[in-house]
Each structure stands twice: as C-alpha cells, then as structure tokens.
Coordinates of C-alpha atoms (C1' of nucleotides) in Angstrom, one line a residue:
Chain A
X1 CA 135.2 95.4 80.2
X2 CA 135.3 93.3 77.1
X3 CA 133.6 95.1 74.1
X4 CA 134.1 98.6 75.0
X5 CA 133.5 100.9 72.3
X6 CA 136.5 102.9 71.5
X7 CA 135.4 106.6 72.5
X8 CA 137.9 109.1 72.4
X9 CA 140.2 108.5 74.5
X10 CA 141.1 104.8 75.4
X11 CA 144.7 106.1 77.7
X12 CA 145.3 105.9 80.8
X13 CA 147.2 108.7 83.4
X14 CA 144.0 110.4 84.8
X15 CA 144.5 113.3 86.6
X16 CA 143.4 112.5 90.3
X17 CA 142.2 116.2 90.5
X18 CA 138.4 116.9 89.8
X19 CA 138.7 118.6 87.0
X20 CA 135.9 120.9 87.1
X21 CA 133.1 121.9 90.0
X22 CA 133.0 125.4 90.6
X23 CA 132.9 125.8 94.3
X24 CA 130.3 127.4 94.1
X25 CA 127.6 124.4 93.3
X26 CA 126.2 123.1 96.8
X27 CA 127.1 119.7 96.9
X28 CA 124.7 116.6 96.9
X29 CA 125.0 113.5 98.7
X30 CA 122.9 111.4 97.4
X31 CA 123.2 108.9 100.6
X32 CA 121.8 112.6 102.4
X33 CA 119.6 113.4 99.7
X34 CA 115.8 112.5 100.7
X35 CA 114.0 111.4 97.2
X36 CA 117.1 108.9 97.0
X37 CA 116.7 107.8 101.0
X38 CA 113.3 107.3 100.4
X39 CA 113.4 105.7 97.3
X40 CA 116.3 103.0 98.4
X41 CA 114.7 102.4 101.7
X42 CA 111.3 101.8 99.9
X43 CA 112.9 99.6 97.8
X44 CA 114.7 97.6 100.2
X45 CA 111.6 97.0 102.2
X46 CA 108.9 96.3 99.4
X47 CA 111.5 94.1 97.6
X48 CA 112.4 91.7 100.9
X49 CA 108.2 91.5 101.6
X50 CA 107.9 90.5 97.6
X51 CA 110.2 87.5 97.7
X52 CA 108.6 86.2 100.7
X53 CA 105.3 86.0 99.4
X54 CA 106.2 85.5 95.4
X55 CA 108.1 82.4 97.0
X56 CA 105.5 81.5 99.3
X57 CA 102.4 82.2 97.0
X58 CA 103.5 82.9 93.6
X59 CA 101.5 86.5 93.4
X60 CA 103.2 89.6 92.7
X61 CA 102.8 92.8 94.5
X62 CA 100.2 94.5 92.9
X63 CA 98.2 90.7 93.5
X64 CA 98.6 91.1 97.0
X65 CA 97.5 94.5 97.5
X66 CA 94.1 93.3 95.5
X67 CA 93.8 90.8 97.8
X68 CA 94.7 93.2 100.6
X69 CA 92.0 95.5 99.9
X70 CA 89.3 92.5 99.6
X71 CA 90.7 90.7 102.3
X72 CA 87.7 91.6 104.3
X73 CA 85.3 89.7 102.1
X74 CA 84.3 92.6 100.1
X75 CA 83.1 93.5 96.4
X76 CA 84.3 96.8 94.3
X77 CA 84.8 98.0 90.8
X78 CA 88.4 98.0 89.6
X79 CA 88.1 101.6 89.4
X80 CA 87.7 101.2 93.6
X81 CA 90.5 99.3 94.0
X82 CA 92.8 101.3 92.1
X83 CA 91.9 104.0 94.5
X84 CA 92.8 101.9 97.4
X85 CA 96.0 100.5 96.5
X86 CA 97.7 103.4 94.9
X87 CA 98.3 101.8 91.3
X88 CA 96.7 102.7 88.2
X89 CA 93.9 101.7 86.3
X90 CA 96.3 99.3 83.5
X91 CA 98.2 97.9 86.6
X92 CA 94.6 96.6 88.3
X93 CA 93.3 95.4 85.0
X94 CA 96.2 93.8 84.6
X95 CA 96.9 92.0 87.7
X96 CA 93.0 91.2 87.6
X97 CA 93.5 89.4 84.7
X98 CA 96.3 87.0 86.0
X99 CA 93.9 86.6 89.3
X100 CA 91.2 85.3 87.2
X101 CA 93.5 82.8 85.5
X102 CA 94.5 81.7 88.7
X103 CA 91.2 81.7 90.3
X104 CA 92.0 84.2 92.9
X105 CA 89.0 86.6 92.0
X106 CA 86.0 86.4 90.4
X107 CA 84.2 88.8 88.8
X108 CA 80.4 89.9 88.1
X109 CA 79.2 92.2 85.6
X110 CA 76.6 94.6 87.7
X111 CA 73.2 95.2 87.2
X112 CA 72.8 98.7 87.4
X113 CA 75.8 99.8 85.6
X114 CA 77.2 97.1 83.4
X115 CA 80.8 98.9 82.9
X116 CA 81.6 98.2 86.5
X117 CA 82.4 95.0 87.1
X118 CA 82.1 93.6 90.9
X119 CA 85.3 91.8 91.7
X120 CA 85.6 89.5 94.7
X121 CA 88.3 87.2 96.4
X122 CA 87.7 83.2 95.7
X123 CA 87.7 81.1 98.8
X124 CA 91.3 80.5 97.6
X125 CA 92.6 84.3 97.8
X126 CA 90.9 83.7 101.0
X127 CA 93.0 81.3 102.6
X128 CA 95.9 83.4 100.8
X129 CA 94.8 86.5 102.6
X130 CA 94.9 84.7 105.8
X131 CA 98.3 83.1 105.6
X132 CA 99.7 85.7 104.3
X133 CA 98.6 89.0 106.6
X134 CA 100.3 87.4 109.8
X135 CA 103.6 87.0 107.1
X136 CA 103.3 90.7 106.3
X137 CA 102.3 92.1 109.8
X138 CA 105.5 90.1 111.3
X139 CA 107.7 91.5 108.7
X140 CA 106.2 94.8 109.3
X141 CA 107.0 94.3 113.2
X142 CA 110.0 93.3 112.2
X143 CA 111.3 96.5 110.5
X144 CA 109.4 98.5 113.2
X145 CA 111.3 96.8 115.9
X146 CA 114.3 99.1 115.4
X147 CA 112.7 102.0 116.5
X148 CA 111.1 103.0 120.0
X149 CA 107.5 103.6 120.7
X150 CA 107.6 107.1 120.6
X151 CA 109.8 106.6 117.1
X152 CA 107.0 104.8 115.9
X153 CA 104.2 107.1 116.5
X154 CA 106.9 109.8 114.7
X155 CA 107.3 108.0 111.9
X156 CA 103.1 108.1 111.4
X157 CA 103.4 111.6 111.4
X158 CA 106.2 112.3 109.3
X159 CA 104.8 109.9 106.6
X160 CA 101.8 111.5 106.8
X161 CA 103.0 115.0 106.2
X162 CA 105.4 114.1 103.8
X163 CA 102.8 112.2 101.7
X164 CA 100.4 115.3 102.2
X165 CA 103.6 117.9 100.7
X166 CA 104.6 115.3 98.5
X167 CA 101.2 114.9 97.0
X168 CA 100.8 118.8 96.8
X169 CA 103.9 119.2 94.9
X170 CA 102.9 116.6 92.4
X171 CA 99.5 118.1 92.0
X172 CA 101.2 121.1 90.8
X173 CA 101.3 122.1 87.6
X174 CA 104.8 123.0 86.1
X175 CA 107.9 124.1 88.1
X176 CA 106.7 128.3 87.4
X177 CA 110.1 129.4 85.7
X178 CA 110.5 126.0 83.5
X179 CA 111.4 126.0 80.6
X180 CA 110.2 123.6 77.9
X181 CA 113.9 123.8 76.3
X182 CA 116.2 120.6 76.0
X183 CA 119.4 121.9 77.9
X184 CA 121.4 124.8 76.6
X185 CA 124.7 124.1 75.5
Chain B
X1 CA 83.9 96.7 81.1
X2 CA 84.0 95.8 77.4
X3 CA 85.5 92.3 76.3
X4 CA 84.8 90.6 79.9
X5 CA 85.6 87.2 79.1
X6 CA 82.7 85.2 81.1
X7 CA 83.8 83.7 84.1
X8 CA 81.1 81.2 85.8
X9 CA 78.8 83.7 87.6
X10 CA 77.8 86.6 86.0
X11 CA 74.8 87.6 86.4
X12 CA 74.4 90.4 89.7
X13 CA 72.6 90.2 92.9
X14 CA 75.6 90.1 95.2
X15 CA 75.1 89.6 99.0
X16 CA 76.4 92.7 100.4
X17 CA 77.6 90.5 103.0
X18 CA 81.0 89.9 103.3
X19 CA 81.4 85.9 102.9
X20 CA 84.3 85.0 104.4
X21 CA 87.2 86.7 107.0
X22 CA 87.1 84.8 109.8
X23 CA 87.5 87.3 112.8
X24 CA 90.8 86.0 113.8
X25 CA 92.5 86.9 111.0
X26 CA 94.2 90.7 112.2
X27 CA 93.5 93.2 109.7
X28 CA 95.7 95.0 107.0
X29 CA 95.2 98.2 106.3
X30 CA 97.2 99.2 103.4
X31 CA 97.2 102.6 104.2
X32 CA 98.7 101.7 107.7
X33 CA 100.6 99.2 106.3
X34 CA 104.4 100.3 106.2
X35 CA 105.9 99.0 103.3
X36 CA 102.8 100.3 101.4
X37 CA 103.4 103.6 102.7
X38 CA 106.9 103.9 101.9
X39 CA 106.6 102.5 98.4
X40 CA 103.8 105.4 97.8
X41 CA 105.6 108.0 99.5
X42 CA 108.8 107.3 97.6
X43 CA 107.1 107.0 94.0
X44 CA 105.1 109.9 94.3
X45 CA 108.5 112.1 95.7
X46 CA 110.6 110.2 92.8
X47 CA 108.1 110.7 90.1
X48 CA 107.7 114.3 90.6
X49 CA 111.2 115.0 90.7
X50 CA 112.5 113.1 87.9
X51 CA 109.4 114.8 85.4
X52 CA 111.3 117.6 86.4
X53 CA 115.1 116.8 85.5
X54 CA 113.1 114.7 82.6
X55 CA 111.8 117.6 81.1
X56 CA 114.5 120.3 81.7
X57 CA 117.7 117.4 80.6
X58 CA 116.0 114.5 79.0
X59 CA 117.8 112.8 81.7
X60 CA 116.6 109.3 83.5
X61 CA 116.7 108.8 87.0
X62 CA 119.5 106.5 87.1
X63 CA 121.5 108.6 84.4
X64 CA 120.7 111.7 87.4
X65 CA 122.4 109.0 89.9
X66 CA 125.5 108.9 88.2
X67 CA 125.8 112.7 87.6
X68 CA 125.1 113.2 90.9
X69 CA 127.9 111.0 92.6
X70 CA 130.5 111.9 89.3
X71 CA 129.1 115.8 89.9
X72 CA 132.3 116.5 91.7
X73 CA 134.4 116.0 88.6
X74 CA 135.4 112.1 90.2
X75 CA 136.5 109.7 88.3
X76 CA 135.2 106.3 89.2
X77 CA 134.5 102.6 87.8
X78 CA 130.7 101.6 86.8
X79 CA 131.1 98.9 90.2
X80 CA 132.0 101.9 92.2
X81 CA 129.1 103.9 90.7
X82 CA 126.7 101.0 91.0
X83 CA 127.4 100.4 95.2
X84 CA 127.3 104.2 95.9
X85 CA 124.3 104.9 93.8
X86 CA 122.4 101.5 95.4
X87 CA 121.6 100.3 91.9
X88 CA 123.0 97.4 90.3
X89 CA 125.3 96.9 87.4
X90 CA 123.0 96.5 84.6
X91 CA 121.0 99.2 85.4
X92 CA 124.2 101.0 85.7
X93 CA 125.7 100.1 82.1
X94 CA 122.7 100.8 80.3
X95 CA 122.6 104.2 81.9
X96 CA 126.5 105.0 81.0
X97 CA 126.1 103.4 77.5
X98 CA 122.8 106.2 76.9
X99 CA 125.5 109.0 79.2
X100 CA 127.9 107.6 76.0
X101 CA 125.4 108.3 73.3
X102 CA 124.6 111.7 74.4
X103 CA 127.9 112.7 75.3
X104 CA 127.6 113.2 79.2
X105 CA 130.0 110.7 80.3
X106 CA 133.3 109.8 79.3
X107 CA 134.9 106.1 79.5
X108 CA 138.7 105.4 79.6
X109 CA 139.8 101.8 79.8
X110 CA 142.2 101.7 82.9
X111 CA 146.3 100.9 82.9
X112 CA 146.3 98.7 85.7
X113 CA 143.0 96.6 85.4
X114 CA 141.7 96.4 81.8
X115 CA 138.3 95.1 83.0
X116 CA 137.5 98.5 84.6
X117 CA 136.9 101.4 82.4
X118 CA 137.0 104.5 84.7
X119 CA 134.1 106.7 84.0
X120 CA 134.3 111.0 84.2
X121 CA 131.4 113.3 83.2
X122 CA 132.1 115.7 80.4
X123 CA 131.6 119.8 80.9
X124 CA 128.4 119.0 79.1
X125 CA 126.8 116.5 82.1
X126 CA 128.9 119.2 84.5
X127 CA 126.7 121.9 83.3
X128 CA 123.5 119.8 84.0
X129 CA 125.2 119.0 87.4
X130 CA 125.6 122.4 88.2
X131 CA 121.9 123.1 87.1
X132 CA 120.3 120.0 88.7
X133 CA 121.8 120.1 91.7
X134 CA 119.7 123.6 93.2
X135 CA 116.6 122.1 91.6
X136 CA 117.1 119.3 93.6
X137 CA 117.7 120.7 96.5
X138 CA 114.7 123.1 96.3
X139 CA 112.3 120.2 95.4
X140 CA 114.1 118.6 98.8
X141 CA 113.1 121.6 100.7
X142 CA 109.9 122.2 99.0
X143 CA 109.2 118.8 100.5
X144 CA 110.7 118.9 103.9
X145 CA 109.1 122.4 104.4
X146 CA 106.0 120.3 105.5
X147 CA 108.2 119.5 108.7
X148 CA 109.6 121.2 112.0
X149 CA 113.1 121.5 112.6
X150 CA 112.4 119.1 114.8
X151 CA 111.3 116.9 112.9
X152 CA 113.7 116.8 109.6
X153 CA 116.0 115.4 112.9
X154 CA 113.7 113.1 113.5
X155 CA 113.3 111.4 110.1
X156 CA 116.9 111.7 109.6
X157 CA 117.3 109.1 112.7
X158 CA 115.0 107.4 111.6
X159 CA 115.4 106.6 107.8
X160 CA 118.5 105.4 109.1
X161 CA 117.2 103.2 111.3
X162 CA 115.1 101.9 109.6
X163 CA 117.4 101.3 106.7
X164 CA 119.7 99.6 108.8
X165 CA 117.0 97.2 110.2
X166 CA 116.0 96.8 106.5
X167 CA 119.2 96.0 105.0
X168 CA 119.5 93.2 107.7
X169 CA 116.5 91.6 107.0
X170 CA 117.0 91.5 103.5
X171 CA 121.0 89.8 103.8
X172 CA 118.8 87.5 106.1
X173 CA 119.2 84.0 104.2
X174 CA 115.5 82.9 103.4
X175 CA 112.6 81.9 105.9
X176 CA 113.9 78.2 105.1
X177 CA 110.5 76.9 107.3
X178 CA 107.1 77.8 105.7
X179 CA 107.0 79.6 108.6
X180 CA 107.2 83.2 109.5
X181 CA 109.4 82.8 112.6
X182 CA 111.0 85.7 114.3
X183 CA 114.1 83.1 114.2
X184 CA 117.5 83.4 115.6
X185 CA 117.4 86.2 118.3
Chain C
dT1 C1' 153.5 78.4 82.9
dT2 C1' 148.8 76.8 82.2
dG3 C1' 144.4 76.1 84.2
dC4 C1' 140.7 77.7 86.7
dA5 C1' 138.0 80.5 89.7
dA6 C1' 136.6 85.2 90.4
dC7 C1' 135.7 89.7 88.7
dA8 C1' 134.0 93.8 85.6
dG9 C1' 130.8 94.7 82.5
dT10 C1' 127.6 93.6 78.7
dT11 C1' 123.9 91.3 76.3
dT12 C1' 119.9 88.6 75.9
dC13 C1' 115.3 87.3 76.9
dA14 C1' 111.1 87.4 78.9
dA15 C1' 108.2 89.8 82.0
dA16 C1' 106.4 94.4 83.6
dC17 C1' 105.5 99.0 82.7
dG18 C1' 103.3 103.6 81.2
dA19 C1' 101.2 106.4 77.9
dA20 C1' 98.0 106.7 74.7
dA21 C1' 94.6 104.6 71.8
dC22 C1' 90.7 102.0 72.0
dT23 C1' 85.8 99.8 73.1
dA24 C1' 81.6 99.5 75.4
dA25 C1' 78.3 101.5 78.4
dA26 C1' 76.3 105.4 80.9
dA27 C1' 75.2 110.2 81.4
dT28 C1' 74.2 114.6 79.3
dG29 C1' 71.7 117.8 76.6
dG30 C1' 69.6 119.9 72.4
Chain D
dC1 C1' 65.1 110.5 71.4
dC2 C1' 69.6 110.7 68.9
dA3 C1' 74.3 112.8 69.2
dT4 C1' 78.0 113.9 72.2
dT5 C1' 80.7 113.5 76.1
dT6 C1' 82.3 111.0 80.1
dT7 C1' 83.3 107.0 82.5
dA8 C1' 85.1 102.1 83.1
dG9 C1' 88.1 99.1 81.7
dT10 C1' 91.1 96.9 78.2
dT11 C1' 94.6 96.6 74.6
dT12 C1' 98.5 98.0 72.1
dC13 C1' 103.1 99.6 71.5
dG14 C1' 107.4 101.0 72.6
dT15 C1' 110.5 101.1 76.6
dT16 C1' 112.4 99.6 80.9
dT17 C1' 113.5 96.1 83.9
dG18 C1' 115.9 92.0 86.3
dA19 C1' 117.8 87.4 86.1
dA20 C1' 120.7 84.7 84.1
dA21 C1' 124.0 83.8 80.6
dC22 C1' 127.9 85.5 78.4
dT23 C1' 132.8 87.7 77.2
dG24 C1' 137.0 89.5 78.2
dT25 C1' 140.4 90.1 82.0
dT26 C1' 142.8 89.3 86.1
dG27 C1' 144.4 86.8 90.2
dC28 C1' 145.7 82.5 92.2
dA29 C1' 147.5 77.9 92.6
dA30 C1' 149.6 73.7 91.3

DNA sequence: TTGCAACAGTTTCAAACGAAACTAAAATGG
DNA sequence: CCATTTTAGTTTCGTTTGAAACTGTTGCAA
C-alpha cells in the first residue's frame, strides 16, 4: 500500500470484535444474495463468450448481437435492432458506426421514410455469422451441459419469470415511501 | 438519420429477400440464447436496484459491495474485499478511495504487513448498512415473488451449477486451435 | 546481508458508457 | 400550408472501466 493517505488513524491493534451491527439487521450474503448471483454469473459467462470471439473476430459484444439479429439475411432500422438485442439507441449507433468502418454492415437510406436507415450484414459479417454461431451454440452447450434435461427446461422458465418480475419492477415508478433525501445523518 | 456519411449504395429498393444464410447454418436466437438472457436478466435486476440505493445513499454498486461484506462491522484488506465481492482490485480501490472521501470507510495501515491497509466501515456506512440491507432484501423478494417455493430451490441449484460450470470454462486456458473443440474430456 | 521475485494497491491511459443535447425528417393540427 | 411535436439517429460531455504499468513492501534465496 505505498501512497496511502494518512486518514485518521494510521495504528495498528484492531479490535477483532465487530464493533457495531445491532442484531437486529438481517444479515446479507452477498454470495446468497440474487442481484449479485445473477450479476456475477452473467458476467462470468458473457465475459468467457467475449474473448473468444473478440480473439477470433475482433468485434465486440454489442457487434455480435447486430450481427446476431441479421444473421438471417435481413434489413431493419437501428431503432429495430435496438429492440432486438436489448441495448440502447447510442450503443447501436455506435457499434453501427465501427461496422461500417469495418465493412460488416451496410446501410441504405429508405425511400419512404428517410430517417430510417435500412441496415444489412456484408457478405463478410456473413461468413462471420457463420463461423461464429456454431462457436457460440457450443459454448452455450457447454455451460448447459452441467445441468439435466429437466434442469434445462427449468432454467427457461425461471428466466422467463424472473425477466417478466424483473421487468415489472423496473417499469415502476419510484420505490412508494422513497425519499428524495441524501441519507440522514 | 441526419449526418449519414454515404456509404456506396444508397439509394432504396431493397429485395425483401434475405440474400444470404445458407440453411445449414443453425440459428441463434438471442432471446433463446443463454448468455444473452442472463446478461439482460442481470442488468435489468442490477439497474433497478442500484437507482434505488443510488438515489436513497448516493452510493455505487461496488461501494454497496463493500458495505455489504464490511456490514458486519469486519475488518478486512481491499484483496480480501476484492475476492469476496467477485470484483477486482481496481475496481475495488477506486470504490474505497470515493468510501474515503465521503467518510464511509475507514483505512488503517497494518503492524504486520505494511502493504495491506485493513479497511472498517464507519457508524456513518453502518447506518446505510443497516438501512440498505431490508431494501435489498425486499427488492430480492419483490423479485423472487414471481416464483414457487419450488422453484426459488430450483434456481438456487441451479445458479450454482451453472456457476460452477462457468467458472471452469473460463480458468480453461484458451481454445489454442481456431477451433471450437469440446477438448479434453 | 543484498538482490530479486512476488505481492498489495494505486495510477495512468485509452476505450466504452449513459444521459442529455442536438439535428434532420416525418407526423400532427390549426 | 406553416408551426409544432414526435420520431430516428447522432454527438457531446463527463464518468466509468479494464489492462497494463507502476510504487512501495515483504518474503525468499544465495
């Protein structure tokens, strides 16, 4: 710890007693706490699929799920595919804009509505898309293959309904009895 | 679409036909896709919740990590902090040195082992524990409500599982091959 | 001892992010 | 029609991030 700002007390001698917690605060785990399962879990997994195919392909993760979503050969507005993959309108633009310096989408002002502009995979993303599915779906398997059949078809459901609550909560306005106040002290 | 930098074709008239996928490529669907799932899941649950703690204690989520695992009045090193709260140790000094700045943690350079500076919250970050903690633990509930008894088991097993199964596969060395083999077995 | 590798944390730097402001093009409507 | 609002997408700005480099400290070994 080399330049550690002197605060307060810089001793030593700590006592090994917890010095505060009333008893009567319900402990958190945060190894048992489900926000922090999910989020580390998430993590793990979209990080491991990201190297593979940032090493493999050099395209990042919002890249890939652009080219997921027009990996069938179809056109949309960006406004589309931010629907589709989750991620908001700056993240689409954005990652559309690196695609089009490296040629992996092309994109056509439309006719009838000229703010909308039709986007499309290049031959290129293409070949991409078709490498790198099979990479994904193994890795998929791969993570799946620790759990049973019947696991499986539980963990569709329980991500389902979770996402469903989950996205209910969000939608919610404000926590009823919040307060807009900084923390009392 | 205002400053669309022309790129070759852009006029309209696009063939609603889809010009490439060759059948044999399987299909992705993101929203069937795992990793996807879990990455949405997890940011909408982790969003939600931390606009709550960020509003009510102008606290970050990793600044909520520490309190949570120092919330039992602990004393503890920013390494030991960094493995329990799965984030690494950058992310974990910049959160102490803001827990510093405001006053909610408290460093003391050890006897021992200079290097480590053993960290404690103050009655100040003890307070927010003690106020975060149930409004964690209904937004937990608020979430798992969407769920059977039954259930909660059930993605208890298998957020472990999975986890376990993901950890592995990350600490797996790299894919040395361009190819995606299942490998060693 | 000193000499060097390993460790604990911090800092730096460039990329990535989110919110909000902005621009252009459509839709609305008086 | 022209003015206003809405929609689509981009840009800007300040913050956050992650990797790698760095600093001080300790442990180990010759």
């Amino acid at each position: 710890m080399p330049p550690a700002r002197r605060s307060s007390t810089a001793s030593s001698k700590i006592s090994a007693k917890p010095a505060a917690a009333p008893a009567d605060i319900p402990a958190l785990h945060l190894t048992r706490f489900l926000p922090y399962r999910l989020s580390v879990l998430a993590n793990t997994v979209s990080h491991t699929l990201a190297k593979l195919y940032e090493k493999r392909f050099g395209i990042t993760i919002p890249e890939w799920r652009i080219i997921a979503v027009l990996g069938g050969g179809e056109t949309m507005s960006a406004g589309e595919i931010a629907q589709r993959t989750a991620m908001d309108k700056v993240q689409v633009s954005r990652a559309i804009s690196r695609m089009l310096d490296s040629s992996l989408i092309l994109r056509e002002s439309g006719d009838t509505d000229r703010r909308k502009a039709l986007l499309t995979l290049t031959p290129k993303a293409l070949a991409i898309y078709a490498e790198i599915v099979p990479m994904a779906l193994t890795y998929e398997e791969e993570v799946t293959d620790a759990l049973s059949i019947d696991e499986r078809a539980q963990l569709d459901t329980l991500l389902s309904k979770l996402q469903a609550r989950a996205d209910q909560l969000a939608a919610r306005p404000a926590p009823v009895g919040a307060q807009t106040e900084p923390v009392e002290e």
